[in-house]
PDB file of C-alpha atoms in Angstrom:
ATOM      1  CA  MET A   1      71.930 108.140 123.581  1.00 42.00           C
ATOM      2  CA  LEU A   2      70.904 106.690 126.971  1.00 44.00           C
ATOM      3  CA  CYS A   3      70.761 102.997 127.774  1.00 49.00           C
ATOM      4  CA  SER A   4      69.351 100.990 130.531  1.00 45.00           C
ATOM      5  CA  GLU A   5      71.571 100.306 133.510  1.00 46.00           C
ATOM      6  CA  PRO A   6      71.900  96.536 132.953  1.00 45.00           C
ATOM      7  CA  VAL A   7      72.969  96.939 129.363  1.00 40.00           C
ATOM      8  CA  CYS A   8      75.503  99.545 130.149  1.00 49.00           C
ATOM      9  CA  SER A   9      76.836  97.478 133.085  1.00 44.00           C
ATOM     10  CA  ASP A  10      77.160  94.512 130.698  1.00 43.00           C
ATOM     11  CA  ARG A  11      79.110  96.615 128.111  1.00 45.00           C
ATOM     12  CA  ASN A  12      81.344  98.096 130.778  1.00 49.00           C
ATOM     13  CA  SER A  13      82.034  94.476 132.214  1.00 43.00           C
ATOM     14  CA  LEU A  14      82.946  93.328 128.600  1.00 39.00           C
ATOM     15  CA  ARG A  15      85.504  96.154 128.242  1.00 46.00           C
ATOM     16  CA  ILE A  16      87.078  95.138 131.430  1.00 44.00           C
ATOM     17  CA  VAL A  17      87.170  91.422 130.465  1.00 48.00           C
ATOM     18  CA  LEU A  18      88.209  92.012 126.939  1.00 48.00           C
ATOM     19  CA  PRO A  19      90.145  95.315 126.793  1.00 65.00           C
ATOM     20  CA  LEU A  20      91.285  94.528 123.261  1.00 72.00           C
ATOM     21  CA  SER A  21      90.833  96.409 119.970  1.00 79.00           C
ATOM     22  CA  PRO A  22      88.632  94.732 117.276  1.00 83.00           C
ATOM     23  CA  ASN A  23      91.585  93.996 115.090  1.00 80.00           C
ATOM     24  CA  LEU A  24      93.557  92.323 117.872  1.00 86.00           C
ATOM     25  CA  ARG A  25      90.476  90.330 118.884  1.00 87.00           C
ATOM     26  CA  GLY A  26      90.076  89.296 115.202  1.00 85.00           C
ATOM     27  CA  SER A  27      93.837  88.355 115.089  1.00 86.00           C
ATOM     28  CA  LEU A  28      93.615  86.175 118.156  1.00 91.00           C
ATOM     29  CA  LEU A  29      90.549  84.362 116.605  1.00 90.00           C
ATOM     30  CA  MET A  30      92.418  83.858 113.321  1.00 88.00           C
ATOM     31  CA  ALA A  31      95.321  82.466 115.260  1.00 91.00           C
ATOM     32  CA  VAL A  32      93.049  80.013 117.183  1.00 93.00           C
ATOM     33  CA  SER A  33      91.533  79.095 113.804  1.00 92.00           C
ATOM     34  CA  MET A  34      94.912  78.302 112.198  1.00 93.00           C
ATOM     35  CA  ALA A  35      95.839  76.147 115.262  1.00 95.00           C
ATOM     36  CA  SER A  36      92.566  74.254 114.872  1.00 95.00           C
ATOM     37  CA  PHE A  37      93.184  73.476 111.241  1.00 93.00           C
ATOM     38  CA  SER A  38      96.724  72.497 112.010  1.00 95.00           C
ATOM     39  CA  VAL A  39      95.495  69.924 114.626  1.00 96.00           C
ATOM     40  CA  ASN A  40      93.075  68.621 112.108  1.00 95.00           C
ATOM     41  CA  ASP A  41      95.785  68.268 109.469  1.00 95.00           C
ATOM     42  CA  ALA A  42      98.153  66.565 111.979  1.00 96.00           C
ATOM     43  CA  ILE A  43      95.393  64.077 112.812  1.00 96.00           C
ATOM     44  CA  ALA A  44      94.708  63.384 109.157  1.00 95.00           C
ATOM     45  CA  LYS A  45      98.314  62.665 108.496  1.00 95.00           C
ATOM     46  CA  PHE A  46      98.575  60.461 111.541  1.00 95.00           C
ATOM     47  CA  LEU A  47      95.589  58.418 110.380  1.00 95.00           C
ATOM     48  CA  THR A  48      96.753  58.091 106.803  1.00 93.00           C
ATOM     49  CA  VAL A  49      99.489  55.907 108.335  1.00 90.00           C
ATOM     50  CA  GLN A  50      96.745  53.461 109.334  1.00 90.00           C
ATOM     51  CA  MET A  51      94.213  53.645 106.639  1.00 92.00           C
ATOM     52  CA  HIS A  52      93.703  54.966 103.016  1.00 92.00           C
ATOM     53  CA  PHE A  53      93.418  58.655 102.612  1.00 93.00           C
ATOM     54  CA  SER A  54      89.963  58.242 101.034  1.00 94.00           C
ATOM     55  CA  GLN A  55      88.694  56.498 104.278  1.00 94.00           C
ATOM     56  CA  VAL A  56      90.015  59.321 106.366  1.00 94.00           C
ATOM     57  CA  MET A  57      88.392  61.816 103.970  1.00 94.00           C
ATOM     58  CA  MET A  58      84.995  60.079 104.187  1.00 95.00           C
ATOM     59  CA  LEU A  59      84.782  59.425 107.923  1.00 95.00           C
ATOM     60  CA  ARG A  60      86.113  62.921 108.787  1.00 94.00           C
ATOM     61  CA  GLY A  61      83.584  64.333 106.276  1.00 93.00           C
ATOM     62  CA  LEU A  62      80.844  62.280 107.963  1.00 95.00           C
ATOM     63  CA  PHE A  63      81.462  63.648 111.447  1.00 94.00           C
ATOM     64  CA  ALA A  64      81.756  67.192 110.183  1.00 93.00           C
ATOM     65  CA  SER A  65      78.599  66.823 108.093  1.00 94.00           C
ATOM     66  CA  VAL A  66      76.606  65.814 111.209  1.00 94.00           C
ATOM     67  CA  MET A  67      77.878  68.706 113.368  1.00 92.00           C
ATOM     68  CA  ILE A  68      77.612  71.290 110.530  1.00 92.00           C
ATOM     69  CA  GLY A  69      74.162  70.049 109.647  1.00 93.00           C
ATOM     70  CA  ALA A  70      73.013  70.194 113.264  1.00 93.00           C
ATOM     71  CA  LEU A  71      74.207  73.794 113.461  1.00 91.00           C
ATOM     72  CA  ALA A  72      72.519  74.676 110.075  1.00 92.00           C
ATOM     73  CA  VAL A  73      69.211  73.288 111.518  1.00 94.00           C
ATOM     74  CA  HIS A  74      69.651  75.287 114.630  1.00 93.00           C
ATOM     75  CA  GLN A  75      70.258  78.537 112.867  1.00 92.00           C
ATOM     76  CA  GLY A  76      67.640  77.885 110.223  1.00 93.00           C
ATOM     77  CA  ALA A  77      70.187  77.946 107.346  1.00 91.00           C
ATOM     78  CA  LEU A  78      69.003  74.924 105.399  1.00 91.00           C
ATOM     79  CA  ARG A  79      67.803  75.452 101.942  1.00 92.00           C
ATOM     80  CA  PRO A  80      66.599  73.422  98.991  1.00 92.00           C
ATOM     81  CA  LEU A  81      69.077  70.853  97.640  1.00 88.00           C
ATOM     82  CA  ARG A  82      68.666  72.152  94.167  1.00 90.00           C
ATOM     83  CA  LEU A  83      71.027  74.985  95.098  1.00 89.00           C
ATOM     84  CA  LEU A  84      73.701  72.432  94.724  1.00 88.00           C
ATOM     85  CA  PHE A  85      73.360  72.956  91.033  1.00 90.00           C
ATOM     86  CA  VAL A  86      74.017  76.640  91.089  1.00 93.00           C
ATOM     87  CA  PRO A  87      77.260  76.887  89.044  1.00 93.00           C
ATOM     88  CA  SER A  88      79.253  78.773  91.581  1.00 91.00           C
ATOM     89  CA  VAL A  89      78.195  76.533  94.322  1.00 92.00           C
ATOM     90  CA  ALA A  90      78.920  73.381  92.339  1.00 94.00           C
ATOM     91  CA  LEU A  91      82.517  74.723  91.349  1.00 94.00           C
ATOM     92  CA  ARG A  92      83.269  75.672  94.943  1.00 92.00           C
ATOM     93  CA  ILE A  93      82.287  72.106  96.042  1.00 94.00           C
ATOM     94  CA  SER A  94      84.468  70.595  93.333  1.00 95.00           C
ATOM     95  CA  GLY A  95      87.438  72.705  94.275  1.00 94.00           C
ATOM     96  CA  GLU A  96      87.033  71.695  97.994  1.00 93.00           C
ATOM     97  CA  ILE A  97      86.839  67.956  96.926  1.00 96.00           C
ATOM     98  CA  GLY A  98      89.912  68.136  94.699  1.00 96.00           C
ATOM     99  CA  GLY A  99      91.898  70.129  97.200  1.00 95.00           C
ATOM    100  CA  SER A 100      90.999  67.989 100.129  1.00 94.00           C
ATOM    101  CA  ALA A 101      91.845  64.802  98.377  1.00 96.00           C
ATOM    102  CA  LEU A 102      95.157  65.986  97.001  1.00 96.00           C
ATOM    103  CA  PHE A 103      96.095  67.510 100.227  1.00 96.00           C
ATOM    104  CA  LEU A 104      95.641  64.370 102.044  1.00 95.00           C
ATOM    105  CA  VAL A 105      97.594  62.418  99.468  1.00 95.00           C
ATOM    106  CA  ALA A 106     100.490  64.868  99.733  1.00 95.00           C
ATOM    107  CA  VAL A 107     100.486  65.118 103.703  1.00 94.00           C
ATOM    108  CA  SER A 108     100.385  61.272 103.861  1.00 93.00           C
ATOM    109  CA  ALA A 109     103.938  61.178 102.075  1.00 92.00           C
ATOM    110  CA  LEU A 110     105.463  64.518 103.103  1.00 92.00           C
ATOM    111  CA  PRO A 111     106.185  66.280 106.353  1.00 92.00           C
ATOM    112  CA  LEU A 112     103.320  68.361 107.566  1.00 94.00           C
ATOM    113  CA  ALA A 113     105.346  71.615 107.700  1.00 92.00           C
ATOM    114  CA  ASN A 114     106.372  71.215 103.995  1.00 91.00           C
ATOM    115  CA  VAL A 115     102.745  70.673 102.618  1.00 93.00           C
ATOM    116  CA  THR A 116     101.559  73.439 104.947  1.00 93.00           C
ATOM    117  CA  ALA A 117     104.255  75.737 103.554  1.00 91.00           C
ATOM    118  CA  ILE A 118     103.287  75.062 100.009  1.00 91.00           C
ATOM    119  CA  VAL A 119      99.588  75.677 100.733  1.00 91.00           C
ATOM    120  CA  GLN A 120     100.626  78.995 102.222  1.00 87.00           C
ATOM    121  CA  SER A 121     101.166  80.171  98.696  1.00 88.00           C
ATOM    122  CA  LEU A 122      97.274  80.135  98.266  1.00 86.00           C
ATOM    123  CA  PRO A 123      96.807  83.932  98.820  1.00 82.00           C
ATOM    124  CA  LEU A 124      99.423  84.572  96.051  1.00 84.00           C
ATOM    125  CA  VAL A 125      97.753  82.132  93.658  1.00 86.00           C
ATOM    126  CA  MET A 126      94.385  83.757  94.473  1.00 82.00           C
ATOM    127  CA  THR A 127      95.748  87.192  93.774  1.00 80.00           C
ATOM    128  CA  CYS A 128      96.896  85.934  90.259  1.00 84.00           C
ATOM    129  CA  GLY A 129      93.392  84.337  89.842  1.00 81.00           C
ATOM    130  CA  ALA A 130      91.812  87.608  90.743  1.00 77.00           C
ATOM    131  CA  VAL A 131      93.561  89.280  88.038  1.00 78.00           C
ATOM    132  CA  LEU A 132      92.896  86.661  85.375  1.00 77.00           C
ATOM    133  CA  ILE A 133      89.357  85.736  86.342  1.00 74.00           C
ATOM    134  CA  LEU A 134      87.882  88.676  88.135  1.00 68.00           C
ATOM    135  CA  GLY A 135      89.851  91.384  86.312  1.00 73.00           C
ATOM    136  CA  GLU A 136      91.091  92.999  89.670  1.00 72.00           C
ATOM    137  CA  PRO A 137      94.031  95.342  89.224  1.00 74.00           C
ATOM    138  CA  VAL A 138      97.451  94.542  90.593  1.00 74.00           C
ATOM    139  CA  GLY A 139     100.349  96.916  90.672  1.00 76.00           C
ATOM    140  CA  TRP A 140     104.094  96.084  90.084  1.00 76.00           C
ATOM    141  CA  ARG A 141     104.835  96.004  93.899  1.00 80.00           C
ATOM    142  CA  ARG A 142     102.402  93.128  94.451  1.00 78.00           C
ATOM    143  CA  TRP A 143     103.586  91.325  91.255  1.00 84.00           C
ATOM    144  CA  LEU A 144     107.119  91.431  92.750  1.00 87.00           C
ATOM    145  CA  ALA A 145     105.815  90.080  96.087  1.00 84.00           C
ATOM    146  CA  ILE A 146     103.928  87.222  94.162  1.00 84.00           C
ATOM    147  CA  ALA A 147     107.054  86.337  92.219  1.00 88.00           C
ATOM    148  CA  ALA A 148     109.070  86.140  95.411  1.00 89.00           C
ATOM    149  CA  GLY A 149     106.388  84.038  96.987  1.00 87.00           C
ATOM    150  CA  PHE A 150     106.697  81.483  94.072  1.00 89.00           C
ATOM    151  CA  ILE A 151     110.396  81.561  94.308  1.00 91.00           C
ATOM    152  CA  GLY A 152     109.935  80.466  98.012  1.00 89.00           C
ATOM    153  CA  VAL A 153     107.745  77.743  96.737  1.00 89.00           C
ATOM    154  CA  LEU A 154     110.490  76.541  94.291  1.00 87.00           C
ATOM    155  CA  ILE A 155     112.963  76.650  97.102  1.00 87.00           C
ATOM    156  CA  ILE A 156     110.757  74.187  99.095  1.00 86.00           C
ATOM    157  CA  VAL A 157     109.976  71.977  96.063  1.00 82.00           C
ATOM    158  CA  ARG A 158     113.466  71.915  94.796  1.00 77.00           C
ATOM    159  CA  PRO A 159     112.718  70.552  91.320  1.00 71.00           C
ATOM    160  CA  GLY A 160     115.626  68.566  89.877  1.00 62.00           C
ATOM    161  CA  ALA A 161     117.250  68.143  93.265  1.00 58.00           C
ATOM    162  CA  GLU A 162     117.975  64.930  94.869  1.00 61.00           C
ATOM    163  CA  GLY A 163     115.420  65.357  97.568  1.00 60.00           C
ATOM    164  CA  PHE A 164     112.553  66.182  95.150  1.00 68.00           C
ATOM    165  CA  SER A 165     109.389  64.335  95.523  1.00 80.00           C
ATOM    166  CA  GLN A 166     106.412  64.128  93.062  1.00 86.00           C
ATOM    167  CA  PHE A 167     104.138  64.518  96.043  1.00 91.00           C
ATOM    168  CA  THR A 168     105.128  68.131  96.180  1.00 90.00           C
ATOM    169  CA  LEU A 169     103.472  68.502  92.774  1.00 91.00           C
ATOM    170  CA  VAL A 170     100.409  66.944  94.281  1.00 95.00           C
ATOM    171  CA  ALA A 171     100.585  69.663  97.107  1.00 94.00           C
ATOM    172  CA  LEU A 172     100.898  72.376  94.421  1.00 93.00           C
ATOM    173  CA  LEU A 173      97.861  70.971  92.570  1.00 95.00           C
ATOM    174  CA  SER A 174      95.784  70.983  95.666  1.00 96.00           C
ATOM    175  CA  VAL A 175      96.548  74.707  95.969  1.00 94.00           C
ATOM    176  CA  LEU A 176      94.998  75.311  92.430  1.00 94.00           C
ATOM    177  CA  PHE A 177      91.873  73.583  93.577  1.00 95.00           C
ATOM    178  CA  TYR A 178      91.677  75.505  96.786  1.00 92.00           C
ATOM    179  CA  ALA A 179      92.259  78.814  94.928  1.00 89.00           C
ATOM    180  CA  THR A 180      89.386  77.859  92.504  1.00 89.00           C
ATOM    181  CA  ARG A 181      87.267  77.179  95.576  1.00 88.00           C
ATOM    182  CA  ASP A 182      87.957  80.505  97.119  1.00 84.00           C
ATOM    183  CA  LEU A 183      87.724  82.547  94.010  1.00 84.00           C
ATOM    184  CA  VAL A 184      84.460  81.223  92.978  1.00 87.00           C
ATOM    185  CA  THR A 185      83.035  81.848  96.409  1.00 82.00           C
ATOM    186  CA  LYS A 186      82.790  85.580  95.433  1.00 78.00           C
ATOM    187  CA  ARG A 187      80.143  84.649  92.792  1.00 85.00           C
ATOM    188  CA  ILE A 188      77.778  82.658  95.090  1.00 88.00           C
ATOM    189  CA  PRO A 189      74.493  84.472  95.516  1.00 90.00           C
ATOM    190  CA  ALA A 190      74.287  86.396  98.694  1.00 83.00           C
ATOM    191  CA  GLU A 191      70.828  84.840  99.526  1.00 90.00           C
ATOM    192  CA  ILE A 192      72.463  81.434 100.013  1.00 90.00           C
ATOM    193  CA  PRO A 193      73.639  81.137 103.553  1.00 89.00           C
ATOM    194  CA  THR A 194      77.390  80.516 104.173  1.00 85.00           C
ATOM    195  CA  LEU A 195      76.588  77.751 106.658  1.00 87.00           C
ATOM    196  CA  PHE A 196      74.436  75.927 104.064  1.00 91.00           C
ATOM    197  CA  VAL A 197      77.203  76.096 101.557  1.00 90.00           C
ATOM    198  CA  THR A 198      79.470  74.789 104.089  1.00 88.00           C
ATOM    199  CA  PHE A 199      77.076  71.899 104.851  1.00 92.00           C
ATOM    200  CA  LEU A 200      76.811  70.958 101.198  1.00 93.00           C
ATOM    201  CA  THR A 201      80.513  70.990 100.896  1.00 92.00           C
ATOM    202  CA  ALA A 202      80.957  68.723 103.920  1.00 92.00           C
ATOM    203  CA  VAL A 203      78.379  66.169 102.641  1.00 94.00           C
ATOM    204  CA  ALA A 204      79.862  66.225  99.028  1.00 95.00           C
ATOM    205  CA  VAL A 205      83.373  65.601 100.480  1.00 94.00           C
ATOM    206  CA  THR A 206      82.017  62.739 102.439  1.00 96.00           C
ATOM    207  CA  LEU A 207      80.350  61.233  99.423  1.00 96.00           C
ATOM    208  CA  ALA A 208      83.498  61.750  97.191  1.00 96.00           C
ATOM    209  CA  GLY A 209      85.625  59.867  99.971  1.00 95.00           C
ATOM    210  CA  ALA A 210      83.188  57.031  99.955  1.00 95.00           C
ATOM    211  CA  VAL A 211      83.452  56.756  96.207  1.00 95.00           C
ATOM    212  CA  PHE A 212      87.276  56.865  96.320  1.00 94.00           C
ATOM    213  CA  THR A 213      87.121  54.166  99.035  1.00 93.00           C
ATOM    214  CA  LEU A 214      84.914  51.943  97.017  1.00 93.00           C
ATOM    215  CA  LEU A 215      87.191  52.431  93.926  1.00 91.00           C
ATOM    216  CA  HIS A 216      90.270  51.701  96.036  1.00 84.00           C
ATOM    217  CA  GLY A 217      88.605  48.573  97.562  1.00 80.00           C
ATOM    218  CA  ASP A 218      90.649  48.770 100.869  1.00 80.00           C
ATOM    219  CA  TRP A 219      88.886  49.263 104.289  1.00 87.00           C
ATOM    220  CA  THR A 220      90.633  49.293 107.616  1.00 90.00           C
ATOM    221  CA  ALA A 221      88.852  48.220 110.663  1.00 90.00           C
ATOM    222  CA  LEU A 222      88.335  51.138 113.074  1.00 90.00           C
ATOM    223  CA  SER A 223      89.300  51.230 116.744  1.00 91.00           C
ATOM    224  CA  PHE A 224      87.629  53.400 119.297  1.00 93.00           C
ATOM    225  CA  TYR A 225      90.893  55.390 119.306  1.00 94.00           C
ATOM    226  CA  SER A 226      90.642  56.002 115.556  1.00 93.00           C
ATOM    227  CA  LEU A 227      87.014  57.102 115.814  1.00 93.00           C
ATOM    228  CA  ALA A 228      87.752  59.540 118.575  1.00 95.00           C
ATOM    229  CA  LEU A 229      90.761  61.149 116.467  1.00 95.00           C
ATOM    230  CA  LEU A 230      88.302  61.480 113.494  1.00 94.00           C
ATOM    231  CA  ALA A 231      85.659  63.118 115.743  1.00 93.00           C
ATOM    232  CA  LEU A 232      88.313  65.430 117.163  1.00 95.00           C
ATOM    233  CA  ALA A 233      89.490  66.421 113.571  1.00 93.00           C
ATOM    234  CA  ALA A 234      85.874  67.167 112.690  1.00 91.00           C
ATOM    235  CA  VAL A 235      85.443  69.379 115.767  1.00 92.00           C
ATOM    236  CA  MET A 236      88.822  71.159 114.860  1.00 93.00           C
ATOM    237  CA  THR A 237      87.509  71.810 111.479  1.00 88.00           C
ATOM    238  CA  LEU A 238      84.210  73.173 112.869  1.00 86.00           C
ATOM    239  CA  ILE A 239      86.064  75.421 115.189  1.00 90.00           C
ATOM    240  CA  GLY A 240      88.421  76.566 112.543  1.00 88.00           C
ATOM    241  CA  PHE A 241      85.771  77.625 110.160  1.00 82.00           C
ATOM    242  CA  GLN A 242      83.799  79.531 112.872  1.00 82.00           C
ATOM    243  CA  CYS A 243      86.696  81.299 114.215  1.00 88.00           C
ATOM    244  CA  VAL A 244      87.710  82.428 110.563  1.00 84.00           C
ATOM    245  CA  ILE A 245      84.202  83.857 110.204  1.00 77.00           C
ATOM    246  CA  LEU A 246      84.266  85.666 113.622  1.00 82.00           C
ATOM    247  CA  ALA A 247      87.700  86.965 112.916  1.00 85.00           C
ATOM    248  CA  LEU A 248      86.685  88.418 109.582  1.00 75.00           C
ATOM    249  CA  ARG A 249      83.570  89.915 111.033  1.00 77.00           C
ATOM    250  CA  VAL A 250      85.243  91.370 114.206  1.00 79.00           C
ATOM    251  CA  GLY A 251      88.453  92.934 112.499  1.00 76.00           C
ATOM    252  CA  ASP A 252      89.617  94.400 109.246  1.00 74.00           C
ATOM    253  CA  VAL A 253      90.481  91.792 106.666  1.00 66.00           C
ATOM    254  CA  SER A 254      93.735  93.481 105.875  1.00 64.00           C
ATOM    255  CA  SER A 255      94.724  93.307 109.547  1.00 72.00           C
ATOM    256  CA  VAL A 256      93.395  89.872 110.410  1.00 79.00           C
ATOM    257  CA  ALA A 257      94.431  87.984 107.272  1.00 75.00           C
ATOM    258  CA  PRO A 258      98.196  87.958 107.857  1.00 80.00           C
ATOM    259  CA  MET A 259      97.539  85.795 110.982  1.00 84.00           C
ATOM    260  CA  ARG A 260      96.761  82.933 108.603  1.00 86.00           C
ATOM    261  CA  TYR A 261     100.465  82.419 108.416  1.00 88.00           C
ATOM    262  CA  SER A 262     100.621  81.385 111.989  1.00 90.00           C
ATOM    263  CA  GLN A 263      99.532  78.055 110.660  1.00 91.00           C
ATOM    264  CA  MET A 264     103.081  77.567 109.525  1.00 90.00           C
ATOM    265  CA  LEU A 265     104.537  77.804 112.958  1.00 90.00           C
ATOM    266  CA  TYR A 266     101.738  75.379 114.376  1.00 94.00           C
ATOM    267  CA  ALA A 267     102.624  72.925 111.555  1.00 93.00           C
ATOM    268  CA  MET A 268     106.360  72.929 112.270  1.00 93.00           C
ATOM    269  CA  LEU A 269     105.700  72.413 116.074  1.00 93.00           C
ATOM    270  CA  LEU A 270     103.233  69.648 115.466  1.00 95.00           C
ATOM    271  CA  GLY A 271     105.389  67.946 112.846  1.00 94.00           C
ATOM    272  CA  TYR A 272     108.339  67.831 115.282  1.00 94.00           C
ATOM    273  CA  LEU A 273     106.248  66.806 118.399  1.00 94.00           C
ATOM    274  CA  VAL A 274     104.138  64.271 116.772  1.00 93.00           C
ATOM    275  CA  PHE A 275     106.178  62.928 113.823  1.00 93.00           C
ATOM    276  CA  GLY A 276     109.661  63.892 114.749  1.00 93.00           C
ATOM    277  CA  ASP A 277     110.060  66.035 111.546  1.00 92.00           C
ATOM    278  CA  VAL A 278     112.881  68.597 111.708  1.00 90.00           C
ATOM    279  CA  PRO A 279     112.545  71.251 108.859  1.00 87.00           C
ATOM    280  CA  ASP A 280     115.854  71.692 106.994  1.00 86.00           C
ATOM    281  CA  ALA A 281     117.227  74.993 106.168  1.00 89.00           C
ATOM    282  CA  MET A 282     115.900  75.143 102.652  1.00 89.00           C
ATOM    283  CA  MET A 283     112.334  74.495 103.788  1.00 88.00           C
ATOM    284  CA  VAL A 284     112.603  77.202 106.509  1.00 90.00           C
ATOM    285  CA  LEU A 285     114.089  79.561 103.941  1.00 92.00           C
ATOM    286  CA  GLY A 286     111.304  78.871 101.377  1.00 90.00           C
ATOM    287  CA  ALA A 287     108.711  79.169 104.014  1.00 90.00           C
ATOM    288  CA  SER A 288     110.046  82.461 105.249  1.00 91.00           C
ATOM    289  CA  VAL A 289     110.044  83.826 101.680  1.00 91.00           C
ATOM    290  CA  ILE A 290     106.382  82.708 101.120  1.00 89.00           C
ATOM    291  CA  VAL A 291     105.162  84.258 104.491  1.00 88.00           C
ATOM    292  CA  LEU A 292     106.979  87.501 104.033  1.00 88.00           C
ATOM    293  CA  SER A 293     105.678  87.920 100.441  1.00 87.00           C
ATOM    294  CA  GLY A 294     102.273  87.097 101.554  1.00 82.00           C
ATOM    295  CA  ILE A 295     102.264  89.609 104.457  1.00 83.00           C
ATOM    296  CA  TYR A 296     103.608  92.342 102.007  1.00 82.00           C
ATOM    297  CA  THR A 297     100.957  91.554  99.481  1.00 77.00           C
ATOM    298  CA  PHE A 298      98.298  91.897 102.266  1.00 75.00           C
ATOM    299  CA  HIS A 299      99.886  95.064 103.255  1.00 73.00           C
ATOM    300  CA  ARG A 300      99.801  96.564  99.615  1.00 71.00           C
ATOM    301  CA  GLU A 301      96.129  95.642  99.387  1.00 69.00           C
ATOM    302  CA  ARG A 302      95.483  97.567 102.569  1.00 69.00           C
ATOM    303  CA  VAL A 303      97.308 100.600 101.015  1.00 71.00           C
ATOM    304  CA  ARG A 304      95.452 100.158  97.768  1.00 67.00           C
ATOM    305  CA  ASP A 305      92.080 100.171  99.624  1.00 64.00           C
ATOM    306  CA  ARG A 306      92.872 103.393 101.496  1.00 69.00           C
ATOM    307  CA  LEU A 307      93.965 105.220  98.243  1.00 68.00           C
ATOM    308  CA  LEU A 308      91.032 103.896  96.418  1.00 62.00           C
ATOM    309  CA  ALA A 309      88.708 105.124  99.198  1.00 62.00           C
ATOM    310  CA  THR A 310      90.150 108.745  98.728  1.00 68.00           C
ATOM    311  CA  ASN A 311      90.361 108.588  94.998  1.00 63.00           C
ATOM    312  CA  SER A 312      87.079 109.515  93.098  1.00 47.00           C
ATOM    313  CA  SER A 313      88.391 107.870  89.958  1.00 49.00           C
ATOM    314  CA  ASN A 314      87.413 104.106  89.132  1.00 51.00           C
ATOM    315  CA  ALA A 315      90.927 103.468  87.997  1.00 48.00           C
ATOM    316  CA  PRO A 316      93.492 102.422  90.904  1.00 45.00           C
ATOM    317  CA  PRO A 317      96.577 104.609  91.373  1.00 39.00           C
ATOM    318  CA  ASP A 318      99.636 103.402  89.602  1.00 38.00           C
ATOM    319  CA  GLY A 319     102.206 101.276  91.387  1.00 39.00           C
ATOM    320  CA  LEU A 320      99.744  99.447  93.614  1.00 40.00           C
TER     321      LEU A 320
END
């Protein structure tokens, strides 16, 4: 098929500038996304030292709502507000509110790397949820990987140990809310734009933060520096979400998804540089177990998809 000279020239130039495979480009975009989310988390932790977590939640959400709303208007993604009452949309928003609030509470009291490591168990929890809620088949290999991942969580949490903190339970509870959010996303009708759901979520989180702030009754006067950090956190969130979407559209999910675990490295680095947190051996061991089990789970899912593609039967092969 022939194409015009300018178009062909542009494509050749693109190949010269970006001589990368789609999966590699997707992986790089996912890495940028995780870096953006890590910066956002570090800013949130820094600000919770100065103000109540609910105030951070509200103001960060306000900045994010404005930017996401403007993007939704630009792309014509706005829809009637009654879609907020679609059960899957409402449940997703509830999961985001609960997860965000609990994450901020946990990260205000624990090292950033510890909370991030616990949240890295999210794919494992989602796999369990997919079995229990969506009825997806999971073979014994992935069950072993999931069990290993939860052992990694226990190594970090260390229940009964002298260094145990109840805030680690708060972090674990946030994972359950986030897993609910992500699992129910599969049930959202396709005709509802993703950007509109994101906008509704940002607005709902902002309003929830305002309610928590009113209930707490404590308000900290804002400096220009604090406002600038909140705006930067919102920008990082927006960049993170957009890069995730681009990464999953450019590359294969099974190839791109493991790069989510790069957030663990960013969290350790930011925790050390900003807060002076040095992860202990047990935390590093637990995080390593979680990451390795998660990567293996992604690998088995990729193998399963390949086998299912060549298997005419509706039942998955044994041992997946």
